[in-house]
Amino acid sequence: MGPEKEEQGGQKEDEASNLVGREKSGVEIEGFSSSQHGFSTYCCSPESAIRSVPAECARPPEITEGAVRGLSLQLRDCIKKTLNEWSSKISPDLVQEMPKILECTLAQAIEKINPEERDELKVSAKLFIAGSNSSSIREAVNMTCSALGVDQLDSVIIAPPPTEDGINLSLEYLQPYWAELENLVQNKKIVAIGTSDLDKAMLEQLFLWAQVKPSSNQVNLASCCVMPPDLTAFAKEFDIQLLTHNDPKELLCEAGFQEALQESIPECQVHEWTPLWLLRYSVIVKSRGIIKSKGYILQARRIPSS
């Protein structure tokens, strides 16, 4: 399908979670580039990686009550749609064999940004890390830049990395993730970096420690109806933009991802797959504050049973 068109009177950037319309999503699995090698496979690693890039997928008519559940179901539907389209175009033998490294991609899935329009657009992203590997950040950013045809992202917000049960998020735990983001800023892959769901105390600790300061902090609407006064005062003093969101704590859980795989490619040993990271991007028209296109990119990994 063709790229999504802008809508008159569209939502602004800080209302991205409440957009109504059509969205893109899809799946790419690590290996050769399909444009050069078709859906070729080869085995050189004990693990497999799935990466998802967008094919168009319908959104629910509205995201109001049950928004969190709607977002999760929407993402799963996008994954299933993309896998269904991909698997219908390849040899059944390829799916049945499920080699250790496999790539699937849909050429029409994503709209690259025209270089002549780049200065008129802002490319924003929010990254959800499912594992504990901070190097996933660089991989996610590089893949998004490549998919969209840009050299850098204008802003990246990172959701709080998952912690073990009973362990609260601490500055020490957050530091390696933020350091990776700082490296990407220094290497001009990202312009500005932000946080999500940090209270005033944690945001202040990060701000004082970081070399590259957070430019924004998202606050979950489910956790508060009014911005905490201490957080508001701190953000105002240090010029940190406060945004709202309604993302669930776990946008795509392992069980949900495996269910999407099971319904699309039942022969792929779904219990061996787990999502590693998920990135949601938005391409925004600066002059109008309207989201031109939006999609997901994800990576999952298969660890074969011994």
Short mmCIF file of C-alpha atoms in Angstrom, two decimals:
data_model
loop_
_atom_site.label_atom_id
_atom_site.label_comp_id
_atom_site.label_asym_id
_atom_site.label_seq_id
_atom_site.Cartn_x
_atom_site.Cartn_y
_atom_site.Cartn_z
CA MET A 1 0.00 0.00 0.00
CA GLY A 2 1.07 3.59 -0.50
CA PRO A 3 2.41 5.80 2.24
CA GLU A 4 0.06 7.35 4.74
CA LYS A 5 -1.10 10.84 3.82
CA GLU A 6 -1.24 13.79 6.16
CA GLU A 7 -4.61 14.63 7.64
CA GLN A 8 -5.91 18.14 8.10
CA GLY A 9 -6.07 19.16 11.74
CA GLY A 10 -3.90 16.22 12.76
CA GLN A 11 -2.59 15.73 16.28
CA LYS A 12 0.53 17.43 17.50
CA GLU A 13 3.77 15.67 18.34
CA ASP A 14 3.14 15.35 22.08
CA GLU A 15 -0.20 13.67 21.35
CA ALA A 16 1.34 10.89 19.26
CA SER A 17 -0.07 8.17 21.49
CA ASN A 18 -3.65 9.27 20.70
CA LEU A 19 -3.50 9.43 16.90
CA VAL A 20 -6.43 8.00 15.03
CA GLY A 21 -6.08 6.70 11.49
CA ARG A 22 -3.86 4.16 9.78
CA GLU A 23 -0.44 3.01 10.82
CA LYS A 24 2.40 1.09 9.24
CA SER A 25 4.16 -1.90 10.65
CA GLY A 26 6.03 -4.99 9.45
CA VAL A 27 8.86 -7.49 9.99
CA GLU A 28 12.42 -8.00 8.90
CA ILE A 29 14.57 -10.91 10.07
CA GLU A 30 18.32 -10.59 10.24
CA GLY A 31 20.35 -12.04 7.38
CA PHE A 32 20.85 -11.07 3.76
CA SER A 33 19.11 -8.12 2.18
CA SER A 34 16.07 -9.32 0.29
CA SER A 35 16.64 -6.80 -2.48
CA GLN A 36 19.97 -8.43 -3.28
CA HIS A 37 19.48 -12.06 -2.42
CA GLY A 38 15.75 -12.70 -2.30
CA PHE A 39 14.80 -14.53 0.86
CA SER A 40 18.10 -16.37 1.08
CA THR A 41 19.25 -17.93 4.34
CA TYR A 42 22.48 -19.14 5.77
CA CYS A 43 23.61 -20.51 9.08
CA CYS A 44 26.47 -18.88 10.94
CA SER A 45 25.22 -18.23 14.45
CA PRO A 46 23.61 -20.18 17.30
CA GLU A 47 20.92 -17.51 17.49
CA SER A 48 18.42 -15.92 15.14
CA ALA A 49 17.17 -12.35 15.08
CA ILE A 50 13.88 -10.98 13.82
CA ARG A 51 13.55 -7.32 13.00
CA SER A 52 10.26 -5.72 12.19
CA VAL A 53 9.72 -2.91 9.71
CA PRO A 54 6.33 -1.54 8.79
CA ALA A 55 3.51 -2.71 6.40
CA GLU A 56 0.27 -0.77 6.66
CA CYS A 57 -2.08 -1.85 9.42
CA ALA A 58 -5.40 -0.44 10.54
CA ARG A 59 -5.66 1.17 13.97
CA PRO A 60 -8.65 0.91 16.29
CA PRO A 61 -11.20 3.66 15.56
CA GLU A 62 -10.32 5.48 18.79
CA ILE A 63 -7.88 5.17 21.65
CA THR A 64 -9.73 6.38 24.73
CA GLU A 65 -10.75 3.87 27.38
CA GLY A 66 -8.62 0.75 27.22
CA ALA A 67 -5.88 2.66 25.39
CA VAL A 68 -3.09 0.56 26.83
CA ARG A 69 -4.72 -2.69 25.78
CA GLY A 70 -5.51 -1.21 22.37
CA LEU A 71 -1.91 -0.22 21.74
CA SER A 72 -0.64 -3.69 22.61
CA LEU A 73 -3.23 -5.43 20.46
CA GLN A 74 -2.56 -3.03 17.62
CA LEU A 75 1.14 -3.86 17.65
CA ARG A 76 0.45 -7.59 17.70
CA ASP A 77 -1.96 -7.19 14.78
CA CYS A 78 0.70 -5.30 12.82
CA ILE A 79 3.24 -8.05 13.45
CA LYS A 80 0.80 -10.75 12.39
CA LYS A 81 -0.19 -8.86 9.25
CA THR A 82 3.42 -8.43 8.22
CA LEU A 83 4.39 -12.03 8.91
CA ASN A 84 1.33 -13.25 7.02
CA GLU A 85 2.24 -11.13 3.99
CA TRP A 86 5.87 -12.18 4.13
CA SER A 87 5.20 -15.91 4.58
CA SER A 88 2.72 -15.92 1.68
CA LYS A 89 5.48 -14.79 -0.69
CA ILE A 90 8.22 -17.28 0.16
CA SER A 91 8.81 -20.98 -0.28
CA PRO A 92 7.04 -23.12 2.36
CA ASP A 93 10.28 -25.08 2.74
CA LEU A 94 12.01 -21.97 4.07
CA VAL A 95 9.47 -21.55 6.86
CA GLN A 96 9.55 -25.22 7.78
CA GLU A 97 13.34 -25.37 7.99
CA MET A 98 13.56 -22.23 10.17
CA PRO A 99 17.31 -21.71 9.82
CA LYS A 100 19.31 -19.88 12.47
CA ILE A 101 19.51 -16.66 10.48
CA LEU A 102 16.61 -15.65 8.30
CA GLU A 103 15.48 -12.41 6.72
CA CYS A 104 12.02 -11.43 5.66
CA THR A 105 11.17 -7.98 4.40
CA LEU A 106 8.39 -6.23 2.53
CA ALA A 107 9.66 -3.76 -0.04
CA GLN A 108 6.52 -1.61 0.20
CA ALA A 109 6.55 -1.59 3.99
CA ILE A 110 8.22 1.70 4.72
CA GLU A 111 8.52 5.12 3.15
CA LYS A 112 12.05 6.49 3.00
CA ILE A 113 12.40 10.21 3.60
CA ASN A 114 13.20 12.34 0.59
CA PRO A 115 16.53 14.11 1.29
CA GLU A 116 15.10 17.32 -0.15
CA GLU A 117 12.36 17.25 2.52
CA ARG A 118 14.58 16.23 5.45
CA ASP A 119 14.94 19.74 6.91
CA GLU A 120 11.16 20.11 6.97
CA LEU A 121 10.66 16.93 9.00
CA LYS A 122 11.41 15.82 12.55
CA VAL A 123 12.07 12.12 13.13
CA SER A 124 11.25 11.09 16.69
CA ALA A 125 11.46 7.66 18.29
CA LYS A 126 10.69 5.89 21.53
CA LEU A 127 12.70 2.79 22.36
CA PHE A 128 11.53 -0.08 24.56
CA ILE A 129 14.28 -2.44 25.67
CA ALA A 130 13.11 -5.94 26.58
CA GLY A 131 16.51 -7.38 27.54
CA SER A 132 19.41 -6.07 29.59
CA ASN A 133 21.81 -5.38 26.72
CA SER A 134 22.47 -1.65 26.29
CA SER A 135 24.11 -2.28 22.90
CA SER A 136 20.60 -2.87 21.57
CA ILE A 137 20.19 0.91 21.57
CA ARG A 138 22.83 1.45 18.91
CA GLU A 139 21.45 -1.37 16.80
CA ALA A 140 17.91 0.01 17.02
CA VAL A 141 18.99 3.55 16.08
CA ASN A 142 21.18 2.41 13.19
CA MET A 143 18.44 0.21 11.80
CA THR A 144 15.86 2.98 12.04
CA CYS A 145 18.15 5.44 10.26
CA SER A 146 18.76 2.90 7.51
CA ALA A 147 15.08 2.05 7.14
CA LEU A 148 14.03 5.70 6.88
CA GLY A 149 16.99 6.77 4.77
CA VAL A 150 18.31 9.39 7.19
CA ASP A 151 21.68 10.02 8.81
CA GLN A 152 20.34 10.83 12.27
CA LEU A 153 17.21 10.87 14.40
CA ASP A 154 16.07 14.18 15.85
CA SER A 155 15.02 12.75 19.20
CA VAL A 156 15.00 9.40 20.96
CA ILE A 157 13.17 8.72 24.22
CA ILE A 158 14.04 5.55 26.09
CA ALA A 159 11.47 3.74 28.20
CA PRO A 160 12.76 2.52 31.59
CA PRO A 161 14.81 -0.65 31.02
CA PRO A 162 13.25 -3.70 32.71
CA THR A 163 14.50 -4.66 36.17
CA GLU A 164 14.17 -7.89 38.09
CA ASP A 165 11.13 -8.33 40.31
CA GLY A 166 11.45 -6.42 43.55
CA ILE A 167 14.29 -4.19 42.29
CA ASN A 168 13.62 -0.51 41.75
CA LEU A 169 15.15 1.43 38.88
CA SER A 170 18.34 3.16 40.02
CA LEU A 171 20.79 5.59 38.49
CA GLU A 172 23.46 2.89 38.48
CA TYR A 173 21.20 0.60 36.48
CA LEU A 174 20.23 3.36 34.06
CA GLN A 175 23.77 4.65 33.46
CA PRO A 176 24.98 2.17 30.77
CA TYR A 177 21.83 2.77 28.71
CA TRP A 178 22.17 6.53 28.96
CA ALA A 179 25.90 6.34 28.18
CA GLU A 180 25.07 4.49 24.95
CA LEU A 181 22.60 7.22 24.02
CA GLU A 182 25.24 9.86 24.78
CA ASN A 183 27.68 8.12 22.45
CA LEU A 184 25.10 8.23 19.69
CA VAL A 185 24.59 11.96 20.27
CA GLN A 186 28.35 12.53 20.15
CA ASN A 187 28.53 10.53 16.93
CA LYS A 188 25.71 12.65 15.48
CA LYS A 189 23.27 9.76 15.13
CA ILE A 190 20.80 11.46 17.50
CA VAL A 191 20.21 15.15 18.16
CA ALA A 192 18.34 15.03 21.50
CA ILE A 193 17.66 12.26 24.03
CA GLY A 194 14.93 11.93 26.61
CA THR A 195 13.56 9.73 29.37
CA SER A 196 10.23 8.24 30.30
CA ASP A 197 8.49 7.70 33.62
CA LEU A 198 11.25 9.10 35.82
CA ASP A 199 10.12 10.86 39.00
CA LYS A 200 11.76 14.07 40.14
CA ALA A 201 14.40 12.35 42.28
CA MET A 202 15.55 9.96 39.53
CA LEU A 203 15.42 12.63 36.84
CA GLU A 204 17.53 14.94 38.98
CA GLN A 205 20.11 12.22 39.65
CA LEU A 206 20.38 11.47 35.94
CA PHE A 207 20.57 15.15 35.04
CA LEU A 208 23.41 15.84 37.48
CA TRP A 209 25.39 12.76 36.37
CA ALA A 210 24.85 12.89 32.60
CA GLN A 211 27.15 14.64 30.15
CA VAL A 212 24.33 14.95 27.64
CA LYS A 213 21.33 16.17 29.60
CA PRO A 214 17.83 14.77 29.02
CA SER A 215 15.81 17.18 26.90
CA SER A 216 12.44 15.64 27.81
CA ASN A 217 10.70 13.28 30.21
CA GLN A 218 7.46 11.48 29.50
CA VAL A 219 4.87 10.97 32.24
CA ASN A 220 2.30 8.19 32.05
CA LEU A 221 -1.26 9.49 32.20
CA ALA A 222 -2.32 6.31 34.00
CA SER A 223 -0.06 7.14 36.97
CA CYS A 224 -1.17 10.74 37.51
CA CYS A 225 -3.92 13.07 36.37
CA VAL A 226 -1.83 16.14 37.17
CA MET A 227 1.92 16.56 36.74
CA PRO A 228 3.70 16.28 40.12
CA PRO A 229 4.56 19.82 41.25
CA ASP A 230 8.15 18.95 42.19
CA LEU A 231 8.74 17.36 38.77
CA THR A 232 7.19 20.35 37.01
CA ALA A 233 9.32 22.82 38.95
CA PHE A 234 12.54 20.88 38.28
CA ALA A 235 11.78 20.50 34.58
CA LYS A 236 11.01 24.20 34.24
CA GLU A 237 14.22 25.22 36.02
CA PHE A 238 16.43 23.09 33.76
CA ASP A 239 14.44 23.44 30.53
CA ILE A 240 13.29 19.81 30.35
CA GLN A 241 10.13 19.30 28.33
CA LEU A 242 7.44 17.24 30.07
CA LEU A 243 5.31 15.09 27.75
CA THR A 244 2.48 12.66 28.40
CA HIS A 245 2.00 9.11 27.12
CA ASN A 246 -0.27 6.13 27.70
CA ASP A 247 2.05 3.28 26.78
CA PRO A 248 1.80 0.11 28.88
CA LYS A 249 4.81 -0.81 30.97
CA GLU A 250 5.42 -3.75 28.63
CA LEU A 251 4.24 -2.81 25.15
CA LEU A 252 4.96 -6.24 23.69
CA CYS A 253 5.49 -9.12 26.10
CA GLU A 254 7.12 -12.40 25.19
CA ALA A 255 3.82 -14.28 25.32
CA GLY A 256 2.14 -11.76 23.03
CA PHE A 257 4.96 -11.91 20.51
CA GLN A 258 4.94 -15.71 20.52
CA GLU A 259 1.19 -15.71 20.00
CA ALA A 260 1.58 -13.46 16.95
CA LEU A 261 4.21 -15.83 15.56
CA GLN A 262 2.06 -18.88 16.27
CA GLU A 263 -0.90 -17.46 14.38
CA SER A 264 1.23 -16.37 11.41
CA ILE A 265 3.96 -19.02 11.12
CA PRO A 266 2.94 -21.99 13.31
CA GLU A 267 5.95 -24.06 12.18
CA CYS A 268 8.56 -21.71 13.64
CA GLN A 269 9.00 -23.15 17.17
CA VAL A 270 7.45 -20.08 18.78
CA HIS A 271 8.61 -20.98 22.31
CA GLU A 272 12.22 -20.37 21.22
CA TRP A 273 11.61 -16.72 20.28
CA THR A 274 11.73 -13.68 22.53
CA PRO A 275 11.55 -9.94 21.69
CA LEU A 276 14.73 -7.94 22.45
CA TRP A 277 13.69 -4.38 21.65
CA LEU A 278 10.92 -2.40 20.06
CA LEU A 279 11.20 1.07 18.55
CA ARG A 280 8.26 3.24 17.56
CA TYR A 281 9.06 6.13 15.25
CA SER A 282 7.13 9.17 14.03
CA VAL A 283 7.94 11.45 11.11
CA ILE A 284 6.56 14.90 11.92
CA VAL A 285 6.05 17.92 9.67
CA LYS A 286 7.76 20.67 11.66
CA SER A 287 5.79 23.62 10.34
CA ARG A 288 2.42 22.05 11.13
CA GLY A 289 3.15 19.66 13.98
CA ILE A 290 1.39 16.86 12.11
CA ILE A 291 2.57 13.26 12.08
CA LYS A 292 3.20 12.30 8.45
CA SER A 293 4.00 8.64 9.09
CA LYS A 294 4.50 6.34 12.01
CA GLY A 295 5.61 2.75 12.48
CA TYR A 296 7.36 0.10 14.53
CA ILE A 297 10.69 -1.65 14.22
CA LEU A 298 11.45 -4.59 16.47
CA GLN A 299 14.07 -7.25 16.98
CA ALA A 300 13.52 -10.67 18.47
CA ARG A 301 15.88 -13.56 18.90
CA ARG A 302 15.52 -17.30 18.62
CA ILE A 303 17.59 -19.45 20.94
CA PRO A 304 17.14 -23.07 19.83
CA SER A 305 16.38 -25.57 22.55
CA SER A 306 19.36 -27.73 23.39
#
